[in-house]
Tab-separated table of C-alpha atoms and ligand atoms in Angstrom:
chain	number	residue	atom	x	y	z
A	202	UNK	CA	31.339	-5.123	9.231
A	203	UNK	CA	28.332	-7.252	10.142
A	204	UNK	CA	26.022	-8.125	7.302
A	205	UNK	CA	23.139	-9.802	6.703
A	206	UNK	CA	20.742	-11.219	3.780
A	207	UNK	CA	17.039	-10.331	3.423
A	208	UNK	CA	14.095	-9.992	0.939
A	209	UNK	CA	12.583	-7.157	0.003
A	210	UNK	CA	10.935	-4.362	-2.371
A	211	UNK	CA	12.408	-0.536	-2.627
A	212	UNK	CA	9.765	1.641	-1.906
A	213	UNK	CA	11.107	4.906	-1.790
A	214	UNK	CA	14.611	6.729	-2.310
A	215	UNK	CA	16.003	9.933	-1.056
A	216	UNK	CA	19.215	11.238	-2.650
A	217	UNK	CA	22.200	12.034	-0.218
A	218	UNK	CA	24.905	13.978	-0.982
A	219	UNK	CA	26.471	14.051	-4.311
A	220	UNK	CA	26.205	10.588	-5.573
A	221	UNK	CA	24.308	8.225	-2.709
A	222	UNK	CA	20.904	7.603	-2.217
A	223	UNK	CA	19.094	6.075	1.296
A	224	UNK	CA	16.936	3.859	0.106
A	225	UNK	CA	13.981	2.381	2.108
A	226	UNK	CA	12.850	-1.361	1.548
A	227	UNK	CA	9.772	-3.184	2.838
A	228	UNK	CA	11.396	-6.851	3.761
A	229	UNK	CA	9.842	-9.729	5.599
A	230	UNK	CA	11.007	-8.264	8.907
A	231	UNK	CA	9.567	-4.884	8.416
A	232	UNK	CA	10.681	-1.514	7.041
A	233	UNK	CA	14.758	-0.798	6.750
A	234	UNK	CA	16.199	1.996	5.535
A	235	UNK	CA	19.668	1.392	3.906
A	236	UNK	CA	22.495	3.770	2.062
A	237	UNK	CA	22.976	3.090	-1.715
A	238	UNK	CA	27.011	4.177	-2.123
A	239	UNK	CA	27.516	5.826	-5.894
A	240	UNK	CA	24.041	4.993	-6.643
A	241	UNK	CA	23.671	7.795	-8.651
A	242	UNK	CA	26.493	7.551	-10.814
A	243	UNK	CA	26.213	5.923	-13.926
A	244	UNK	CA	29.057	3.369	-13.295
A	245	UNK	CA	27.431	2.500	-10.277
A	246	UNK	CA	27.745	-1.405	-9.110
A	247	UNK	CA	23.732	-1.483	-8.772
A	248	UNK	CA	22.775	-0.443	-12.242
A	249	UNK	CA	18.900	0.400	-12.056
A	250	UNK	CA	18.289	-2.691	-10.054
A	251	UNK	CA	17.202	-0.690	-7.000
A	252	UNK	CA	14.443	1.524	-8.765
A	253	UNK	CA	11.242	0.559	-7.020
A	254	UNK	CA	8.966	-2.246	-8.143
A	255	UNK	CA	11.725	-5.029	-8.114
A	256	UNK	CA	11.844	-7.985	-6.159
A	257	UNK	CA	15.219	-7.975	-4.414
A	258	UNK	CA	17.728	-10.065	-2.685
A	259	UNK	CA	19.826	-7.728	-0.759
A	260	UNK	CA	23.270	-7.719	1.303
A	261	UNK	CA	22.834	-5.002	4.190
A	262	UNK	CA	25.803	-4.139	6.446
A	263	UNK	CA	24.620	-2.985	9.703
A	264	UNK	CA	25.707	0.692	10.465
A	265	UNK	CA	25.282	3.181	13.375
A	266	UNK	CA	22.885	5.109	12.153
A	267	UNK	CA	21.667	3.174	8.893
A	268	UNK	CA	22.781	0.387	7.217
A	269	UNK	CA	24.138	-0.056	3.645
A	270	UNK	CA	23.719	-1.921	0.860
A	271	UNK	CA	26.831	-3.976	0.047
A	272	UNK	CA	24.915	-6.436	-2.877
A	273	UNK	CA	21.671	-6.576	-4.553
A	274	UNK	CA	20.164	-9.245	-6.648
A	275	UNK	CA	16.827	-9.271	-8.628
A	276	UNK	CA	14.311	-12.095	-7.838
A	277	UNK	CA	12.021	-10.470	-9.618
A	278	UNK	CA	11.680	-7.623	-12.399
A	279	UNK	CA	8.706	-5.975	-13.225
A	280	UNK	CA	10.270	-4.035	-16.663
A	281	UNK	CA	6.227	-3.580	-17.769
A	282	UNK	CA	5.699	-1.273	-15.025
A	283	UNK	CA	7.805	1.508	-16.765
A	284	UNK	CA	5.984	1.313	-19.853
A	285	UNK	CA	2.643	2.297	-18.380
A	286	UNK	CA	2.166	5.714	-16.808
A	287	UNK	CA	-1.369	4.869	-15.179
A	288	UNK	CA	0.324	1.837	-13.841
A	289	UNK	CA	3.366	3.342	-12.506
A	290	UNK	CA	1.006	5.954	-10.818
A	291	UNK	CA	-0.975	2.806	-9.168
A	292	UNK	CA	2.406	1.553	-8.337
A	293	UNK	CA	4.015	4.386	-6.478
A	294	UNK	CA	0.115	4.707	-4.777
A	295	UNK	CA	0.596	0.777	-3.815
A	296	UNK	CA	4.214	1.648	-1.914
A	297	UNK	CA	3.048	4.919	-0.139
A	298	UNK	CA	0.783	2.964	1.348
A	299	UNK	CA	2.963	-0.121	2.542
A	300	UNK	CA	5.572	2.870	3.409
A	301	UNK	CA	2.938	4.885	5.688
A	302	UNK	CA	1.653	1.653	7.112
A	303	UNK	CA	5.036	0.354	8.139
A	304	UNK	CA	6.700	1.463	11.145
A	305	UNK	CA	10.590	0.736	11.172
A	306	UNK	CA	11.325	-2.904	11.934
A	307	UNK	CA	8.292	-4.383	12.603
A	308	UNK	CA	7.048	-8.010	11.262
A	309	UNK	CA	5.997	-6.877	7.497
A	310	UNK	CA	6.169	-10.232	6.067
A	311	UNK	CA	2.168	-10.419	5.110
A	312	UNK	CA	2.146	-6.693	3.692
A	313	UNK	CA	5.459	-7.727	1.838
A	314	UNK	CA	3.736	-10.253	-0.106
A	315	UNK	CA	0.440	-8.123	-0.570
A	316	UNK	CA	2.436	-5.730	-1.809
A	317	UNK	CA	4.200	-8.393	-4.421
A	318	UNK	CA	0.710	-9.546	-5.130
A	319	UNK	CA	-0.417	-6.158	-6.002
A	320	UNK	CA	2.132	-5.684	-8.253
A	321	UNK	CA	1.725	-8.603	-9.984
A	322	UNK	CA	-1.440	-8.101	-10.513
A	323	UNK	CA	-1.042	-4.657	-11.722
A	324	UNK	CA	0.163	-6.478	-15.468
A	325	UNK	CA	-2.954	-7.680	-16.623
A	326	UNK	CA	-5.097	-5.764	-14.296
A	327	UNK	CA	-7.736	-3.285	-16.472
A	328	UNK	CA	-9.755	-1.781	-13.479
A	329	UNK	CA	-7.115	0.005	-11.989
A	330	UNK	CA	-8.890	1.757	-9.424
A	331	UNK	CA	-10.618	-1.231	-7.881
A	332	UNK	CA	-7.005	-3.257	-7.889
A	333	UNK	CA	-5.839	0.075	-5.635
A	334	UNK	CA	-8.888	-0.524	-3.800
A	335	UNK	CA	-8.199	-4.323	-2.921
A	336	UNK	CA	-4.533	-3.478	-2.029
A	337	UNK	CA	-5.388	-0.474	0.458
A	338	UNK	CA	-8.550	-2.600	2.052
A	339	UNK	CA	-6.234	-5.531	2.688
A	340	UNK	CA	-3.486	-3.658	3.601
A	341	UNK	CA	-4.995	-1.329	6.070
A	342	UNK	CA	-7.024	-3.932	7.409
A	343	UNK	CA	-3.897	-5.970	8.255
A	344	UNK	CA	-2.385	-2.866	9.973
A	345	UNK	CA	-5.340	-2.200	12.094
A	346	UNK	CA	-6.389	0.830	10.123
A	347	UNK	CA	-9.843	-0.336	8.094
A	348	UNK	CA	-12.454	0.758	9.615
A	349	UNK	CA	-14.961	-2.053	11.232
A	350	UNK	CA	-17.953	-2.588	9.022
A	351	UNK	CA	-19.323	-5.754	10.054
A	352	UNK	CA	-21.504	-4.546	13.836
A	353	UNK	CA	-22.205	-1.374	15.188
A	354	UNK	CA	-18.806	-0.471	17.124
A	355	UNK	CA	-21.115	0.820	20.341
A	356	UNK	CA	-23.766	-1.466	20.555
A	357	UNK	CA	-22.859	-4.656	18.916
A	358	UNK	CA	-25.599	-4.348	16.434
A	359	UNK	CA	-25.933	-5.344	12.783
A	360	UNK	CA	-28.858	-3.642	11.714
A	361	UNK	CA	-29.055	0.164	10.571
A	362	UNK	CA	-25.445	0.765	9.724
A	363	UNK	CA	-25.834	3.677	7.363
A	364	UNK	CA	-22.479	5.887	8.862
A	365	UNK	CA	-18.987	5.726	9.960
A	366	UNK	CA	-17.916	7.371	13.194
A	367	UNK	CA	-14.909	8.940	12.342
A	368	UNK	CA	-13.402	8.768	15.589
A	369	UNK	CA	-14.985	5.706	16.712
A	370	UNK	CA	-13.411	3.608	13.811
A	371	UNK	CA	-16.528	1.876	12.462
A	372	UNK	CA	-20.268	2.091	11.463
A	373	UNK	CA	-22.551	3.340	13.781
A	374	UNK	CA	-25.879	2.247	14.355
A	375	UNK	CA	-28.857	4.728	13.651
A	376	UNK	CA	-29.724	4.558	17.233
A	377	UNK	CA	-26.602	4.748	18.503
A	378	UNK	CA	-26.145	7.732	15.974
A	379	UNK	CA	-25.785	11.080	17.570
A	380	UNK	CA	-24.880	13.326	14.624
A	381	UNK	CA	-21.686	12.855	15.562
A	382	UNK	CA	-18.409	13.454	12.626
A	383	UNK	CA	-19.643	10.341	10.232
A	384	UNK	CA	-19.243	9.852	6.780
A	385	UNK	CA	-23.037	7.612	4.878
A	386	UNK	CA	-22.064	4.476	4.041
A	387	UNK	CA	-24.306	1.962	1.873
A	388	UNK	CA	-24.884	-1.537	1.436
A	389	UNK	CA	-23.525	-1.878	-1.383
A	390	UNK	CA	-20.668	-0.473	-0.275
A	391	UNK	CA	-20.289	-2.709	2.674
A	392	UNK	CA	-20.800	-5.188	0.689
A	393	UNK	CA	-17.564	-4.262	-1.980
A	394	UNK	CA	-15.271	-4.443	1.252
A	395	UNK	CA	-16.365	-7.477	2.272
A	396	UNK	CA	-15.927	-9.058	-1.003
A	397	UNK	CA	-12.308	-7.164	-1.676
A	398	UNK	CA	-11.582	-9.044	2.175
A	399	UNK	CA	-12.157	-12.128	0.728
A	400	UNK	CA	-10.910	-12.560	-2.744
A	401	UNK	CA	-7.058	-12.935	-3.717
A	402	UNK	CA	-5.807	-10.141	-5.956
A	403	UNK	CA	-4.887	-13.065	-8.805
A	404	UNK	CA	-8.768	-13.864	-8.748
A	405	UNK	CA	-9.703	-10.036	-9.058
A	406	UNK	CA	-11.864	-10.550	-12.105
A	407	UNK	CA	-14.267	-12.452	-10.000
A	408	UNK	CA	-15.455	-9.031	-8.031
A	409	UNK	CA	-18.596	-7.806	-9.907
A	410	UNK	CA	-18.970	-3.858	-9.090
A	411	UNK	CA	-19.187	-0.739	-10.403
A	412	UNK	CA	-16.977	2.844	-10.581
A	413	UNK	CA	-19.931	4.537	-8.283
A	414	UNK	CA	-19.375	1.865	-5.493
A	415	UNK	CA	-15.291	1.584	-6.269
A	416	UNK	CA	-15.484	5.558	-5.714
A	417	UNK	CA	-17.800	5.349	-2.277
A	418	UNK	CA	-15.744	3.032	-1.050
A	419	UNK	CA	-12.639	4.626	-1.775
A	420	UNK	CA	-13.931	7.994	-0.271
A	421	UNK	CA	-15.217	6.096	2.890
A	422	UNK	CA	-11.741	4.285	3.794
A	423	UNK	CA	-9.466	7.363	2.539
A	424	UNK	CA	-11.565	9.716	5.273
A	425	UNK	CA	-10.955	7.124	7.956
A	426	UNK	CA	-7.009	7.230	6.683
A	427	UNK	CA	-6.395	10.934	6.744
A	428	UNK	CA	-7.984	10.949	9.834
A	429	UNK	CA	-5.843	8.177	11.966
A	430	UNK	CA	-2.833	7.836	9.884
A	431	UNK	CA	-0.827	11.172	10.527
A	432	UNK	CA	0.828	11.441	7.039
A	433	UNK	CA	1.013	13.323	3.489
A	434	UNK	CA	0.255	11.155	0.804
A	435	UNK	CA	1.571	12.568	-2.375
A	436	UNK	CA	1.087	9.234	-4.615
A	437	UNK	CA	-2.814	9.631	-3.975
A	438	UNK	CA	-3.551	13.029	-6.042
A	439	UNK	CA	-4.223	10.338	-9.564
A	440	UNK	CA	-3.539	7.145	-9.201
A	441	UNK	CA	-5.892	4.983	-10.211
A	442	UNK	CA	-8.710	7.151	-9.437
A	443	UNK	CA	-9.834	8.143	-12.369
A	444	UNK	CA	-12.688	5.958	-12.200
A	445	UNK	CA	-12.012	4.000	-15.535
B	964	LIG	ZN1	-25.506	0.792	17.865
């Protein structure tokens, strides 16, 4: 059996059979999805090591069809996350995300340790919904999926960028503005995503807004994502959008 050694976070679990679980991991070399043997016993070898949230050294054995997860270390426990429902909820919204945005086994490296970061931050972070904020701005813009906000996406322009083409995947100008499916977007706003772009989650505190602008934003980019990204996101119904 061929095996090999990579780094990683669980992200989600599915339960197979009577007593196994496949587990799926974002590591540095992209999404893998791996089988868990007896997982779900309670004399199983892995304990609760594999529950989401961990930093992990893992042991895969390649396999047909999936691999399987012969040893798993923890680089890093986050026990606080379990004590905190509202963080938990921003946790689980943090690892949809990095799940949806990650095809199988594709460089994930930089969304690996945005995702870390996130999580790190989530310990002594008190304005939940803006840390979701930061993660799914960087993270989508990494993938390709933020929308452009910096010149209209027809004419090159930077003046008059009050809406979002839905389609077109940016703001519009207001002359190149046809009435066409947009969502108003305003300076402020703009001006929130260019600042979450910038900063690094650790220096969070430094980001001066306010919940009307954390929700504007948040409506703006979550349009764009239902729209492009063809997927159900469950995790999103409360987490950390309770403007607090
Ligand atoms: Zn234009």
């Amino acid at each position: 059996m061929k095996t090999y050694k990579t780094t990683g976070i669980a992200i989600k679990s599915l339960r197979l059979g009577e007593a196994d679980k496949i587990i799926t991991f974002l590591t540095a070399g992209g999404k893998v999805s791996a089988v868990a043997k007896g997982i779900r016993r309670t004399s199983s070898k892995f304990g609760g090591r594999l529950e989401p949230g961990n930093d992990l050294e893992l042991v895969l054995a390649r396999g047909r069809a999936l691999d399987t997860v012969t040893q798993v270390s923890i680089k890093k426990a986050r026990p606080w996350l379990w004590n905190d429902l509202d963080k938990l909820e921003v946790a689980f919204a943090i690892l949809e995300l990095a799940d949806k945005l990650t095809p199988e086994a594709v460089e994930g490296d930089r969304l690996l340790e945005l995702t870390a970061a996130a999580l790190d931050r989530l310990e002594v972070e008190l304005r939940l919904p803006l840390l979701l904020l930061a993660f799914d701005i960087k993270a989508l813009a990494m993938t390709g999926f933020l929308p452009y906000f910096s010149a209209c996406v027809t004419c090159g322009g930077k003046t008059g960028l009050n809406q979002i083409g839905q389609a077109e995947g940016g703001v519009i100008c207001d002359n190149c503005f046809s009435g066409q499916r947009s969502v108003k977007v305003g300076k402020e706003a703009k001006e929130l995503v260019r600042q979450l772009l910038g900063v690094r989650l650790l220096n969070l505190d430094s980001v001066m807004t306010h919940t009307g602008i954390i929700n504007e934003v948040r409506r703006i980019v979550w349009e764009h994502v239902m729209y492009h990204v063809h997927a159900d996101f469950r995790a999103r119904t409360g987490a950390g959008t309770s403007g607090r």
